[in-house]
Amino acid sequence: GAGVSQSPSNKVTEKGKDVELRCDPISGHTALYWYRQSLGQGLEFLIYFQGNSAPDKSGLPSDRFSAERTGGSVSTLTIQRTQQEDSAVYLCASSIAETQYFGPGTRLLVL
Amino acid sequence: SQQGEEDPQALSIQEGENATMNCSYKTSINNLQWYRQNSGRGLVHLILIRSNEREKHSGRLRVTLDTSKKSSSLLITASRAADTASYFCATDLAGGTSYGKLTFGQGTILTVHP
């Protein structure tokens, strides 16, 4: 079956612009996660959606970052007024149990 | 600070040799998982070991868990050039309110030379 998909694959933007990153999880997966990975670093947890529960936003680095998950499926991560330090690969994962299935990521470059 | 600390940061071996990577963590866990990442893109799940397990095998992979030392190791036997990748451990913390939320280590970069 289809895996987790993310779009766009790459995004180049100018400092100060807003960007939206999309994640399509595996159908039927109740949990959805967003992570950020800076060059050569590990994964930094951003936000977690589980079913209809309130999302765990504890990893969002600032109020410029927000995410929503519509209809328990597709999720959008929005970064407002982007900064150069936001440049990273943004990874989405979904799960129905303990194992997480990752998408290919969106590589964001803020100039 | 990171929950997971991995050692070594980089490992370079010849094809056919075994590769061992270690992961240490700080707080009690429900389970520990190992993931592999190629070329800085999506991660692939390799193996999960629960807190009440000590060792698991999957093909050429062997994972151990020592909860008294809060450490785990991943052994890849008879390595191949295709095993070249970054390997991450991730912990599912016990007592957390977010079921399944993982905390990742910094990773070990493994290079296997043909």
Tab-separated table of C-alpha atoms in Angstrom:
chain	number	residue	atom	x	y	z
A	1	GLY	CA	0.000	0.000	0.000
A	2	ALA	CA	0.960	3.661	-0.203
A	3	GLY	CA	3.345	4.975	2.362
A	4	VAL	CA	3.533	8.391	3.955
A	5	SER	CA	3.850	11.134	1.380
A	6	GLN	CA	5.018	14.690	1.830
A	7	SER	CA	4.925	17.719	-0.391
A	8	PRO	CA	6.732	19.608	-1.627
A	9	SER	CA	9.958	17.594	-1.723
A	10	ASN	CA	11.985	20.779	-1.697
A	11	LYS	CA	11.051	24.339	-0.864
A	12	VAL	CA	13.176	27.447	-1.230
A	13	THR	CA	11.762	30.597	0.272
A	14	GLU	CA	12.845	34.050	1.274
A	15	LYS	CA	13.243	35.100	4.859
A	16	GLY	CA	9.991	36.497	6.202
A	17	LYS	CA	7.693	34.502	3.937
A	18	ASP	CA	5.217	31.902	5.189
A	19	VAL	CA	5.441	28.264	4.086
A	20	GLU	CA	3.074	25.317	4.279
A	21	LEU	CA	4.282	21.742	4.318
A	22	ARG	CA	1.879	18.892	3.716
A	23	CYS	CA	1.810	15.320	5.004
A	24	ASP	CA	-0.460	12.506	3.829
A	25	PRO	CA	-0.242	9.679	6.365
A	26	ILE	CA	-0.876	6.017	5.746
A	27	SER	CA	-4.605	5.405	5.571
A	28	GLY	CA	-6.000	4.270	8.913
A	29	HIS	CA	-3.050	5.460	10.982
A	30	THR	CA	-4.377	7.354	13.972
A	31	ALA	CA	-1.142	9.001	15.034
A	32	LEU	CA	0.800	11.598	13.061
A	33	TYR	CA	4.116	13.197	14.002
A	34	TRP	CA	6.194	16.082	12.706
A	35	TYR	CA	9.944	16.217	13.239
A	36	ARG	CA	12.688	18.586	12.151
A	37	GLN	CA	16.190	17.489	11.250
A	38	SER	CA	18.948	20.014	10.808
A	39	LEU	CA	22.018	19.104	8.765
A	40	GLY	CA	23.880	16.205	10.328
A	41	GLN	CA	21.669	16.188	13.395
A	42	GLY	CA	19.135	13.867	14.947
A	43	LEU	CA	15.398	14.332	14.803
A	44	GLU	CA	13.783	17.076	16.841
A	45	PHE	CA	10.177	16.381	17.804
A	46	LEU	CA	7.759	19.158	16.862
A	47	ILE	CA	4.138	18.056	17.262
A	48	TYR	CA	2.053	14.908	17.635
A	49	PHE	CA	-1.590	14.213	16.734
A	50	GLN	CA	-3.397	11.170	18.119
A	51	GLY	CA	-6.949	10.555	16.984
A	52	ASN	CA	-9.326	13.223	18.224
A	53	SER	CA	-7.191	14.139	21.241
A	54	ALA	CA	-5.643	17.559	21.646
A	55	PRO	CA	-2.265	17.581	19.889
A	56	ASP	CA	0.990	17.496	21.824
A	57	LYS	CA	2.606	20.774	20.728
A	58	SER	CA	5.432	20.665	23.234
A	59	GLY	CA	8.155	20.527	20.581
A	60	LEU	CA	7.168	23.548	18.527
A	61	PRO	CA	10.144	25.942	18.763
A	62	SER	CA	8.167	29.177	18.569
A	63	ASP	CA	4.713	30.585	17.942
A	64	ARG	CA	5.668	30.980	14.284
A	65	PHE	CA	5.124	27.245	13.962
A	66	SER	CA	1.671	25.688	13.862
A	67	ALA	CA	0.116	22.518	12.538
A	68	GLU	CA	-3.305	21.134	11.945
A	69	ARG	CA	-4.713	17.787	10.981
A	70	THR	CA	-7.978	17.857	9.109
A	71	GLY	CA	-10.424	14.985	9.316
A	72	GLY	CA	-7.917	12.848	11.145
A	73	SER	CA	-5.895	12.433	7.980
A	74	VAL	CA	-3.863	15.045	6.099
A	75	SER	CA	-1.711	17.407	8.141
A	76	THR	CA	-0.235	20.793	7.309
A	77	LEU	CA	2.729	22.324	9.106
A	78	THR	CA	2.840	26.098	8.723
A	79	ILE	CA	5.859	28.252	9.431
A	80	GLN	CA	5.156	31.966	9.484
A	81	ARG	CA	7.739	34.671	8.877
A	82	THR	CA	10.453	32.118	8.121
A	83	GLN	CA	13.963	32.638	9.434
A	84	GLN	CA	17.233	31.218	8.118
A	85	GLU	CA	17.484	28.949	11.159
A	86	ASP	CA	14.258	27.263	10.026
A	87	SER	CA	16.214	25.672	7.169
A	88	ALA	CA	16.060	21.914	7.727
A	89	VAL	CA	14.407	18.724	6.561
A	90	TYR	CA	10.892	18.419	7.947
A	91	LEU	CA	9.827	14.818	8.387
A	92	CYS	CA	6.355	13.471	8.943
A	93	ALA	CA	5.560	10.038	10.322
A	94	SER	CA	2.376	8.126	11.041
A	95	SER	CA	1.631	5.091	13.151
A	96	ILE	CA	-1.093	2.840	14.450
A	97	ALA	CA	1.052	1.223	17.130
A	98	GLU	CA	4.636	1.692	18.296
A	99	THR	CA	6.388	1.660	14.940
A	100	GLN	CA	6.477	4.946	13.060
A	101	TYR	CA	6.451	5.086	9.273
A	102	PHE	CA	8.228	8.066	7.830
A	103	GLY	CA	7.680	10.102	4.720
A	104	PRO	CA	10.584	11.226	2.530
A	105	GLY	CA	10.633	14.686	4.078
A	106	THR	CA	10.506	18.246	2.815
A	107	ARG	CA	13.845	20.014	2.518
A	108	LEU	CA	13.284	23.670	3.381
A	109	LEU	CA	15.843	26.323	2.561
A	110	VAL	CA	15.276	29.853	3.784
A	111	LEU	CA	17.425	32.410	1.996
B	1	SER	CA	19.480	17.453	26.634
B	2	GLN	CA	19.049	14.446	24.393
B	3	GLN	CA	17.384	11.378	25.818
B	4	GLY	CA	19.427	9.188	23.504
B	5	GLU	CA	23.171	9.465	23.117
B	6	GLU	CA	24.774	7.338	20.448
B	7	ASP	CA	28.272	6.051	20.205
B	8	PRO	CA	30.259	6.200	18.040
B	9	GLN	CA	29.197	9.231	16.022
B	10	ALA	CA	30.790	7.679	12.954
B	11	LEU	CA	31.958	4.164	12.120
B	12	SER	CA	33.912	3.049	9.078
B	13	ILE	CA	34.392	-0.659	8.346
B	14	GLN	CA	35.117	-3.075	5.531
B	15	GLU	CA	32.456	-5.215	3.906
B	16	GLY	CA	32.026	-8.471	5.780
B	17	GLU	CA	32.960	-7.031	9.154
B	18	ASN	CA	30.498	-6.572	11.986
B	19	ALA	CA	29.298	-3.127	13.043
B	20	THR	CA	28.265	-2.306	16.593
B	21	MET	CA	26.491	0.885	17.587
B	22	ASN	CA	25.538	1.864	21.110
B	23	CYS	CA	22.783	3.996	22.546
B	24	SER	CA	22.396	5.282	26.086
B	25	TYR	CA	19.359	6.985	27.546
B	26	LYS	CA	18.445	8.736	30.759
B	27	THR	CA	14.903	7.865	31.871
B	28	SER	CA	12.738	4.755	32.029
B	29	ILE	CA	11.332	3.549	28.748
B	30	ASN	CA	8.490	1.431	27.384
B	31	ASN	CA	10.528	0.387	24.381
B	32	LEU	CA	13.560	1.306	22.338
B	33	GLN	CA	13.619	1.312	18.568
B	34	TRP	CA	16.322	1.499	15.933
B	35	TYR	CA	15.824	3.295	12.648
B	36	ARG	CA	17.952	3.676	9.543
B	37	GLN	CA	18.196	6.752	7.337
B	38	ASN	CA	19.668	6.955	3.872
B	39	SER	CA	20.766	10.229	2.346
B	40	GLY	CA	19.132	12.483	4.933
B	41	ARG	CA	15.607	11.504	3.965
B	42	GLY	CA	12.911	9.330	5.508
B	43	LEU	CA	13.712	6.872	8.253
B	44	VAL	CA	13.017	3.161	8.051
B	45	HIS	CA	12.130	1.162	11.138
B	46	LEU	CA	14.539	-1.711	11.804
B	47	ILE	CA	13.672	-3.297	15.107
B	48	LEU	CA	11.845	-2.658	18.403
B	49	ILE	CA	12.818	-4.055	21.773
B	50	ARG	CA	10.531	-3.734	24.783
B	51	SER	CA	11.697	-2.839	28.269
B	52	ASN	CA	11.135	-6.404	29.492
B	53	GLU	CA	13.238	-7.922	26.687
B	54	ARG	CA	16.991	-8.297	26.692
B	55	GLU	CA	17.804	-9.351	23.142
B	56	LYS	CA	16.117	-9.528	19.741
B	57	HIS	CA	17.210	-10.681	16.339
B	58	SER	CA	16.062	-9.781	12.866
B	59	GLY	CA	18.055	-11.175	9.974
B	60	ARG	CA	21.596	-9.794	10.303
B	61	LEU	CA	20.533	-7.434	13.097
B	62	ARG	CA	20.897	-8.134	16.779
B	63	VAL	CA	19.711	-5.682	19.411
B	64	THR	CA	20.397	-5.864	23.129
B	65	LEU	CA	18.863	-3.842	25.920
B	66	ASP	CA	20.229	-3.380	29.426
B	67	THR	CA	17.715	-1.390	31.431
B	68	SER	CA	19.948	-1.356	34.508
B	69	LYS	CA	22.585	0.508	32.511
B	70	LYS	CA	20.016	2.338	30.382
B	71	SER	CA	21.790	1.275	27.227
B	72	SER	CA	21.196	-0.620	24.003
B	73	SER	CA	23.389	-1.880	21.212
B	74	LEU	CA	22.727	-2.643	17.580
B	75	LEU	CA	24.941	-5.226	15.913
B	76	ILE	CA	24.955	-5.648	12.148
B	77	THR	CA	26.730	-8.832	11.169
B	78	ALA	CA	28.490	-9.496	7.863
B	79	SER	CA	28.052	-5.910	6.759
B	80	ARG	CA	27.469	-4.922	3.141
B	81	ALA	CA	28.131	-1.707	1.277
B	82	ALA	CA	24.342	-1.246	1.115
B	83	ASP	CA	24.290	-0.978	4.926
B	84	THR	CA	25.943	2.426	4.616
B	85	ALA	CA	23.511	4.829	6.288
B	86	SER	CA	22.816	6.723	9.492
B	87	TYR	CA	21.382	4.688	12.344
B	88	PHE	CA	19.252	6.211	15.101
B	89	CYS	CA	17.966	4.867	18.360
B	90	ALA	CA	14.651	6.187	19.627
B	91	THR	CA	13.041	5.757	23.008
B	92	ASP	CA	9.394	5.632	23.973
B	93	LEU	CA	9.430	7.095	27.479
B	94	ALA	CA	7.553	5.342	30.267
B	95	GLY	CA	4.817	7.268	32.011
B	96	GLY	CA	4.414	9.718	29.201
B	97	THR	CA	1.019	11.100	28.268
B	98	SER	CA	1.740	10.918	24.559
B	99	TYR	CA	1.617	7.254	23.646
B	100	GLY	CA	4.151	6.333	21.004
B	101	LYS	CA	5.998	9.649	21.079
B	102	LEU	CA	9.655	8.903	20.373
B	103	THR	CA	12.798	10.737	21.386
B	104	PHE	CA	15.653	10.234	18.924
B	105	GLY	CA	19.385	10.166	19.457
B	106	GLN	CA	21.895	12.014	17.292
B	107	GLY	CA	22.683	8.961	15.212
B	108	THR	CA	25.697	6.964	14.110
B	109	ILE	CA	26.952	7.346	10.554
B	110	LEU	CA	28.020	3.935	9.286
B	111	THR	CA	30.192	3.619	6.194
B	112	VAL	CA	30.857	0.151	4.797
B	113	HIS	CA	33.645	0.027	2.240
B	114	PRO	CA	33.410	-2.597	-0.546
